[in-house]
mmCIF file of C-alpha atoms and ligand atoms in Angstrom:
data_model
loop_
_atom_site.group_PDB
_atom_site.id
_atom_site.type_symbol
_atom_site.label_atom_id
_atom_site.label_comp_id
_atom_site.label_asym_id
_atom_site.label_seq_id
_atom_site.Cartn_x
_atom_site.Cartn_y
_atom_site.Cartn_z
ATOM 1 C CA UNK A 1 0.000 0.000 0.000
ATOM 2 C CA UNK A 2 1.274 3.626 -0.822
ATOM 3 C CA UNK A 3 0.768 6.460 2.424
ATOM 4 C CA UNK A 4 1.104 9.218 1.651
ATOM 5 C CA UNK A 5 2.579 11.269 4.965
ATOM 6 C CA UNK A 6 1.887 14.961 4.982
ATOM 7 C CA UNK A 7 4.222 17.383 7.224
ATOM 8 C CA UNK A 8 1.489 20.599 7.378
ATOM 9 C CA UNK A 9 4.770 22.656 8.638
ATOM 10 C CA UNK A 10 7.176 23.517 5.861
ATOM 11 C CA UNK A 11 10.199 22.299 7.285
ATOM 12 C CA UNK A 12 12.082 19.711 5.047
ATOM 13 C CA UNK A 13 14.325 18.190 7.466
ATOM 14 C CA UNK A 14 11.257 17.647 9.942
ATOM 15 C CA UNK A 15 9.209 16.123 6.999
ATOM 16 C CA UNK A 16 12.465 13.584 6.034
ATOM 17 C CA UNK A 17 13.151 12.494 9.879
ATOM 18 C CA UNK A 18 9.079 11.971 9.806
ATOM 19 C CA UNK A 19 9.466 9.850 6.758
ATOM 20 C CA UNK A 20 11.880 7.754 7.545
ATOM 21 C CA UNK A 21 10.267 7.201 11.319
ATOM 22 C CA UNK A 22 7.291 6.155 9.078
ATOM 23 C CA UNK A 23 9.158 3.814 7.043
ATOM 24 C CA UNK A 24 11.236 1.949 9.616
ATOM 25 C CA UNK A 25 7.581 0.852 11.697
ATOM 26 C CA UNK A 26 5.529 0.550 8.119
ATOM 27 C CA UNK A 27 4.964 -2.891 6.687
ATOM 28 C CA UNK A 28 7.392 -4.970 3.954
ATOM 29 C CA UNK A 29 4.188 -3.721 1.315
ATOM 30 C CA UNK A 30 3.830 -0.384 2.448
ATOM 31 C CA UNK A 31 5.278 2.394 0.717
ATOM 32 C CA UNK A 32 5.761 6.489 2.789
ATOM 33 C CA UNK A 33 5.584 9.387 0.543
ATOM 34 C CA UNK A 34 6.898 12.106 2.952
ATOM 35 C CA UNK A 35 5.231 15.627 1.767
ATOM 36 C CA UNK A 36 5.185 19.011 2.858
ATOM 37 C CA UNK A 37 2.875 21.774 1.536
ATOM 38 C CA UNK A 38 4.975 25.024 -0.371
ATOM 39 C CA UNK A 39 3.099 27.318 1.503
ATOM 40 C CA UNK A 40 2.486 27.949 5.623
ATOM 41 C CA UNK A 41 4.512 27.973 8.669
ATOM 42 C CA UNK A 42 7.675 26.636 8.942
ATOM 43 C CA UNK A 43 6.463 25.285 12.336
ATOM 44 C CA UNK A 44 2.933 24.793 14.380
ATOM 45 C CA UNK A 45 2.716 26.719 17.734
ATOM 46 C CA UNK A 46 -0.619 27.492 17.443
ATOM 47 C CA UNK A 47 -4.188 28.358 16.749
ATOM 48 C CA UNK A 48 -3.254 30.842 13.729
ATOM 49 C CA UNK A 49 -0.270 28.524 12.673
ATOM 50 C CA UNK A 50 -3.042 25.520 12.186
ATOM 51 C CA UNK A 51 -5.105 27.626 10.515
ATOM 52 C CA UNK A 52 -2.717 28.440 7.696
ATOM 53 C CA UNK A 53 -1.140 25.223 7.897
ATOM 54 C CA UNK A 54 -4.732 23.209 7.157
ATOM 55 C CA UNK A 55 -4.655 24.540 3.799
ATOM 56 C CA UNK A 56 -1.493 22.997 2.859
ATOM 57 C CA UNK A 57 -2.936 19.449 4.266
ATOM 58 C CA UNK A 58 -5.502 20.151 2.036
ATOM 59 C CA UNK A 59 -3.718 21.073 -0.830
ATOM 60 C CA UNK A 60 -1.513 17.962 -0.551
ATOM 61 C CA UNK A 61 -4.365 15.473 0.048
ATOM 62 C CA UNK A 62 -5.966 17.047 -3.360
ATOM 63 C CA UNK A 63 -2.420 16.522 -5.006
ATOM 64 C CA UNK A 64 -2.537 12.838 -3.956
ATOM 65 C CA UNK A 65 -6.036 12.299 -5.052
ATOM 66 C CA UNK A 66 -5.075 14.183 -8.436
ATOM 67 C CA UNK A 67 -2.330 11.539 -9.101
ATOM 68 C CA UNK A 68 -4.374 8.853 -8.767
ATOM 69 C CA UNK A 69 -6.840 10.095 -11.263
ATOM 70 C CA UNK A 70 -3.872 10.753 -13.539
ATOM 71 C CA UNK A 71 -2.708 7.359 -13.906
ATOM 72 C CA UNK A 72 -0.309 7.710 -10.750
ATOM 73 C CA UNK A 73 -0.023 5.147 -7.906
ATOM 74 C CA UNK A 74 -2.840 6.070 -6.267
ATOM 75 C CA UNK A 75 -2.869 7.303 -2.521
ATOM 76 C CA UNK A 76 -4.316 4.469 0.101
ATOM 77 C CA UNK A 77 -3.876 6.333 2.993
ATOM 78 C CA UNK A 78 -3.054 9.619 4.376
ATOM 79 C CA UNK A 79 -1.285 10.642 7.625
ATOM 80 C CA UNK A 80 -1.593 14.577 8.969
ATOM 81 C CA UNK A 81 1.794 14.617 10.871
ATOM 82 C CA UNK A 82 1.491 17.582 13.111
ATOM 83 C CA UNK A 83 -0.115 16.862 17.035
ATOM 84 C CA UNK A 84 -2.513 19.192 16.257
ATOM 85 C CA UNK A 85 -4.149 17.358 13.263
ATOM 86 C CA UNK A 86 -4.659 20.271 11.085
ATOM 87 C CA UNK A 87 -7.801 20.055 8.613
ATOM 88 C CA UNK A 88 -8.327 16.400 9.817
ATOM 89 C CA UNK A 89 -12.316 16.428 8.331
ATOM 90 C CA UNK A 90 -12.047 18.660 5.907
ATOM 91 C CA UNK A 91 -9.287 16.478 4.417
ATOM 92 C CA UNK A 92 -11.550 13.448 5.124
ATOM 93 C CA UNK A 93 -13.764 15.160 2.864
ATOM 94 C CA UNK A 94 -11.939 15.426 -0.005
ATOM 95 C CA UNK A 95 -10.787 10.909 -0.305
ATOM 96 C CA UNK A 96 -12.573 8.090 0.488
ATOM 97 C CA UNK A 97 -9.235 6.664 1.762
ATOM 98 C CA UNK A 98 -8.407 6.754 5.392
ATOM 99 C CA UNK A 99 -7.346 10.370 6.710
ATOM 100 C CA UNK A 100 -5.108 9.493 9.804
ATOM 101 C CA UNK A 101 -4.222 12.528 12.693
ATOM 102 C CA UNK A 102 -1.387 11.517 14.564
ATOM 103 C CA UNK A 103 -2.829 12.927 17.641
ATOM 104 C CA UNK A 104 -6.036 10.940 16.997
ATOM 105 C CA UNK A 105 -3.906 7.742 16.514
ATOM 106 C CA UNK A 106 -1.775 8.234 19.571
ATOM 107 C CA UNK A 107 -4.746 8.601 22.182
ATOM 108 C CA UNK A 108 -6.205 5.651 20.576
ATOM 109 C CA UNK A 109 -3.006 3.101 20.863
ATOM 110 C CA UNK A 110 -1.986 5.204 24.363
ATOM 111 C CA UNK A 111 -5.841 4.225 25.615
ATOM 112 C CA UNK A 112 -5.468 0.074 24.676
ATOM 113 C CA UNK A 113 -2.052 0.050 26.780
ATOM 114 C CA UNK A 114 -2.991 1.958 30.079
ATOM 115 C CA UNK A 115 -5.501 3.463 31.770
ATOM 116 C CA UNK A 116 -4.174 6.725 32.314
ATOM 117 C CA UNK A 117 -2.006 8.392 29.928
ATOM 118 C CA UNK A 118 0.271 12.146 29.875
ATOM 119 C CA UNK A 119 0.483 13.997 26.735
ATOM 120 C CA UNK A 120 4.418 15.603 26.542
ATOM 121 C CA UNK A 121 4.394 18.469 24.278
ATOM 122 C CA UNK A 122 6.340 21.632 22.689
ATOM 123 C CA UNK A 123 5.000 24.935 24.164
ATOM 124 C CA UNK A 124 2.674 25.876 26.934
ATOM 125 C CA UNK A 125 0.737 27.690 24.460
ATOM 126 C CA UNK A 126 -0.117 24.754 22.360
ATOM 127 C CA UNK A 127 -1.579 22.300 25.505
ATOM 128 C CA UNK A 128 -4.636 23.808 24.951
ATOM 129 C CA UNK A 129 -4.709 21.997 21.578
ATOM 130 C CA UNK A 130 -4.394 18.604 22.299
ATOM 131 C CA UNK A 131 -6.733 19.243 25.426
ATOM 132 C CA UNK A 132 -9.281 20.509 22.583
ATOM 133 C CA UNK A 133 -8.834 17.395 20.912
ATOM 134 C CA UNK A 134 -9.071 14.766 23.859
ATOM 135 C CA UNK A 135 -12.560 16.450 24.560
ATOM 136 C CA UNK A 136 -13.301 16.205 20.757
ATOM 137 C CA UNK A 137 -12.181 12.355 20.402
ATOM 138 C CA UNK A 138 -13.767 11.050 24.010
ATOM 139 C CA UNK A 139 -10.456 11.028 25.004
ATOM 140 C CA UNK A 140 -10.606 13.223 28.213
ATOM 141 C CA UNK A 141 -10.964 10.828 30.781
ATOM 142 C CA UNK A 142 -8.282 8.741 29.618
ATOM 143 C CA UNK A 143 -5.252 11.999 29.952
ATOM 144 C CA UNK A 144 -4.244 12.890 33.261
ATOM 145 C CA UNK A 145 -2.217 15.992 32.130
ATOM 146 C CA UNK A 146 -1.117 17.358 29.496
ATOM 147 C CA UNK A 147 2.363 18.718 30.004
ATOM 148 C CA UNK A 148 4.464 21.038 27.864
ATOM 149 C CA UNK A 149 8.400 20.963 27.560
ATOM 150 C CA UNK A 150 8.677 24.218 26.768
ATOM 151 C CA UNK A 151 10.960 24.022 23.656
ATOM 152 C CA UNK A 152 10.314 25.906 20.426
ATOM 153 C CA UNK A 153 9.167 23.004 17.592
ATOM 154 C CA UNK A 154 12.061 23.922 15.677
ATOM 155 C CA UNK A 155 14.626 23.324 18.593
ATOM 156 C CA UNK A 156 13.595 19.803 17.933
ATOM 157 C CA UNK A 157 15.966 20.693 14.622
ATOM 158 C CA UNK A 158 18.406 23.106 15.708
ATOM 159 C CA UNK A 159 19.345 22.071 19.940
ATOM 160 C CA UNK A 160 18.584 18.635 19.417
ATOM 161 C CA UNK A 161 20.058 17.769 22.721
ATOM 162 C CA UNK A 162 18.786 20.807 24.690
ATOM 163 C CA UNK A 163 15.349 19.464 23.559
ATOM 164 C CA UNK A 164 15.562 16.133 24.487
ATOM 165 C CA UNK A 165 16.697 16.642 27.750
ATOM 166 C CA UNK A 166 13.778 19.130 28.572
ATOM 167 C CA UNK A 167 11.357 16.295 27.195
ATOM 168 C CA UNK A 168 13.205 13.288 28.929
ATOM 169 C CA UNK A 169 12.693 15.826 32.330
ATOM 170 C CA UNK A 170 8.930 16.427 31.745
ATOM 171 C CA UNK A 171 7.832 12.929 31.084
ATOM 172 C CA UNK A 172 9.849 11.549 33.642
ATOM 173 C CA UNK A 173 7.328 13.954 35.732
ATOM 174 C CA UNK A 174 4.819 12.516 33.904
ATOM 175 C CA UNK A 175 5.770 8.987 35.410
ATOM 176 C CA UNK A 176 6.625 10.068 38.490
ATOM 177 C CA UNK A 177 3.739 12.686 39.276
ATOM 178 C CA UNK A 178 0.641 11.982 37.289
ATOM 179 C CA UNK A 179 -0.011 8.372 37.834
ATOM 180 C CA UNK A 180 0.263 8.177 33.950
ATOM 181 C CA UNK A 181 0.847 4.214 32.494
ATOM 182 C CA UNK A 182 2.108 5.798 29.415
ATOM 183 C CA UNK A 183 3.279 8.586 27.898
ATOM 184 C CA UNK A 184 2.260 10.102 24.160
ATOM 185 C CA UNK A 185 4.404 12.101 22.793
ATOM 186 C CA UNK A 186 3.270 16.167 21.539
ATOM 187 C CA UNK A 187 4.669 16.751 18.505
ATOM 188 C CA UNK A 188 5.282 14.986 15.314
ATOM 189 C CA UNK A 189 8.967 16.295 15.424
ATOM 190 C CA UNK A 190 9.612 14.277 18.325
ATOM 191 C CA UNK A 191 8.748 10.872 16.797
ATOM 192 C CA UNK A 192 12.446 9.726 16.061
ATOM 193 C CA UNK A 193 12.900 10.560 20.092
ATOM 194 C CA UNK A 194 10.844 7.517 21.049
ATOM 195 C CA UNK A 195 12.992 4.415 21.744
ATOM 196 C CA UNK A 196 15.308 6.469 23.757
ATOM 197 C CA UNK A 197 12.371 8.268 26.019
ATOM 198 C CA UNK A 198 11.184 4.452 26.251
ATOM 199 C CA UNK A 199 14.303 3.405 27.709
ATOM 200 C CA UNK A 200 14.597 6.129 29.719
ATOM 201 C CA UNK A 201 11.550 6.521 31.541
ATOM 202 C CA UNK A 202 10.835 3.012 31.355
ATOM 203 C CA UNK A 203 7.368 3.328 30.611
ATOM 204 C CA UNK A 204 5.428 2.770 27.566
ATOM 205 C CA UNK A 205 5.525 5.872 25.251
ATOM 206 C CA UNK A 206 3.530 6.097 21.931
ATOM 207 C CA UNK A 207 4.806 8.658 19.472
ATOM 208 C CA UNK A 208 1.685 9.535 16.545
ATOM 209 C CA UNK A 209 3.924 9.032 13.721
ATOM 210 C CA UNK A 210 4.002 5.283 13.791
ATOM 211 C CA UNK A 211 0.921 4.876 15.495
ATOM 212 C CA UNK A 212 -0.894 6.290 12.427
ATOM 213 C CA UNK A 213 1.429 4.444 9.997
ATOM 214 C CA UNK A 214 -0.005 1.032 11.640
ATOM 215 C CA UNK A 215 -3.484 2.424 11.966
ATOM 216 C CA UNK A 216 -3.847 3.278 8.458
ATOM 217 C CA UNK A 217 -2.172 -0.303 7.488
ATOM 218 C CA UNK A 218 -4.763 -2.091 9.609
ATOM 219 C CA UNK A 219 -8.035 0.252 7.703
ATOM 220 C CA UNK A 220 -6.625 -0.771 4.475
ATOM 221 C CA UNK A 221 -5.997 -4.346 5.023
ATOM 222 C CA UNK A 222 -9.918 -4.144 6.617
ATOM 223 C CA UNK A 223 -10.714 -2.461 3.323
ATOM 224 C CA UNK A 224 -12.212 0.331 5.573
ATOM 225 C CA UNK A 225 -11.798 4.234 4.372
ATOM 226 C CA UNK A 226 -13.276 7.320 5.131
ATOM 227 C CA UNK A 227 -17.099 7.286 4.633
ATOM 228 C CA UNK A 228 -18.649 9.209 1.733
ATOM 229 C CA UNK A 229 -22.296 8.607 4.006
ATOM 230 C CA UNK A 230 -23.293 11.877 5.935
ATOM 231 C CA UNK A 231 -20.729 14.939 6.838
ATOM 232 C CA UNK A 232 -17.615 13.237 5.381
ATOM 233 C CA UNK A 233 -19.155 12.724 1.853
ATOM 234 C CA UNK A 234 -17.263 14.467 -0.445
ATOM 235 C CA UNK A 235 -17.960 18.301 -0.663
ATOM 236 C CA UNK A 236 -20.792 19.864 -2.501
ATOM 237 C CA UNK A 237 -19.549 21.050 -6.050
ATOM 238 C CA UNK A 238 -19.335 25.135 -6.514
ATOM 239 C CA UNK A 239 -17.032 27.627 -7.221
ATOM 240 C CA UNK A 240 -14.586 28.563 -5.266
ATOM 241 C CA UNK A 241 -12.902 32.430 -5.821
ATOM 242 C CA UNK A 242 -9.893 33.723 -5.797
ATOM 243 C CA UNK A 243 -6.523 31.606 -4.595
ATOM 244 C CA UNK A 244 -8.500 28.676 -3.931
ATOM 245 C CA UNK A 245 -10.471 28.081 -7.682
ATOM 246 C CA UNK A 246 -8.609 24.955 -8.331
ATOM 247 C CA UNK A 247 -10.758 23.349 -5.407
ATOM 248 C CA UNK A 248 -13.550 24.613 -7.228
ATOM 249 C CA UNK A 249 -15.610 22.257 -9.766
HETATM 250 N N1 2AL B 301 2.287 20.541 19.444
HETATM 251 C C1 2AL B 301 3.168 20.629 18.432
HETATM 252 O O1 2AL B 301 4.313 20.920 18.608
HETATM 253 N N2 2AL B 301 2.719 20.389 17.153
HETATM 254 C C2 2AL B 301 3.492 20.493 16.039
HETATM 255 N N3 2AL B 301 3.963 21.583 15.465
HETATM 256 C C3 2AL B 301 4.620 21.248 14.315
HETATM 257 O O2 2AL B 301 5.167 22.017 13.538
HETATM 258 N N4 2AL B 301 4.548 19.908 14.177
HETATM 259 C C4 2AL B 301 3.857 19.380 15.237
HETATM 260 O O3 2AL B 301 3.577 18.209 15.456
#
């Protein structure tokens, strides 16, 4: 099967280490396509920065779609790679093949290994996102906290180090204060940080990356995708003006 992994930030390094985080959990038959959109934020810290960025995930999910109408290898799956899952419906609205938020895909896996789970994210400012989407998924009473290493996304690039330790610290607090059985990790960027933050805080922790990988590999082997039924059918055909016609019908 092909995925096709979208980084909504327009960072190339972050989109590569994504891709190949993607590949080393995917399948012997599956196939990662690591994209980024042209246009948006270079990284998501919040509510504005997912705004702009949700046009690039759609703009990439029509591009997929597009090159399987054209004779290309057509798209089986999708994964939004940013903890805020940026356009997640909307993009569900535009294929009939499985839309995947990494956010959505970590509560999901965190929830089937522990009772309780932490969330460990970037900024302060952004734990108000991922508490949005607990409430949105049913996810709530499953997170105990959800804690914030304070690091810029893009230190996850450029300090490396400095950004790992600040994570290692806060989800060893998440272990040690919050009664949490398992840690998920904030921030698509951090998904290559995994194994060691396993080892240690020697507690489960589920990074979104590969969680959607293997979500979207068990849909397709199901032969499940999004449902054209109801709100996720595809959308109405119209016009659409200005910078955004080529949506339009
Ligand atoms: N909470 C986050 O740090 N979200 C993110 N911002 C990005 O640019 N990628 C993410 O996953």
């Amino acid at each position: 099967m092909h995925i096709r992994l979208i980084n909504p930030n327009t960072t190339p390094a972050m989109t590569e280490r994504m891709g190949a985080c993607a590949t080393r959990v995917a399948a012997p038959g599956t196939r990662i396509r690591a994209v980024q959109p042209a246009d948006g934020p270079v990284s998501i810290e919040g509510h504005f920065d997912e705004a702009l960025a949700a046009v690039g995930v759609l703009d990439e999910i029509r591009r997929g779609e597009e090159e399987g109408r054209n004779g290309g290898a057509g798209v089986d799956a999708y994964v939004i790679a940013c903890f805020g899952d940026p356009g997640l419906l909307a993009a569900r609205e535009l294929t009939a093949a499985p839309v995947i938020g990494i956010a959505e895909a970590a509560f999901h896996l965190a929830t089937l290994i522990s009772t309780r789970f932490s969330v460990v994210t970037t900024l302060g400012r952004t734990v108000v996102i991922a508490e949005h989407l607990l409430r949105a998924y049913g996810f709530e009473h499953h997170c105990r906290k959800v804690r914030a290493a304070e690091i810029p996304v893009l230190d996850l690039e450029e300090d490396a180090d400095g950004a790992f330790a600040c994570i290692a610290a806060e989800c060893r607090r998440a272990r040690d204060e919050d009664g949490a059985g398992a840690i998920v990790l904030g921030c698509g960027g951090m998904a290559d940080l995994v194994d060691r933050l396993r080892a240690e805080t020697g507690i489960p922790v589920v990074e979104g990356v590969g969680a959607a990988v293997k979500l979207a590999e068990a849909l397709h082997g199901l032969g499940l995708g999004t449902s054209k039924h109801g709100d996720l059918a595809f959308p109405r055909a119209k016009a659409y003006a200005g910078r955004f016609s080529y949506f339009g019908a």
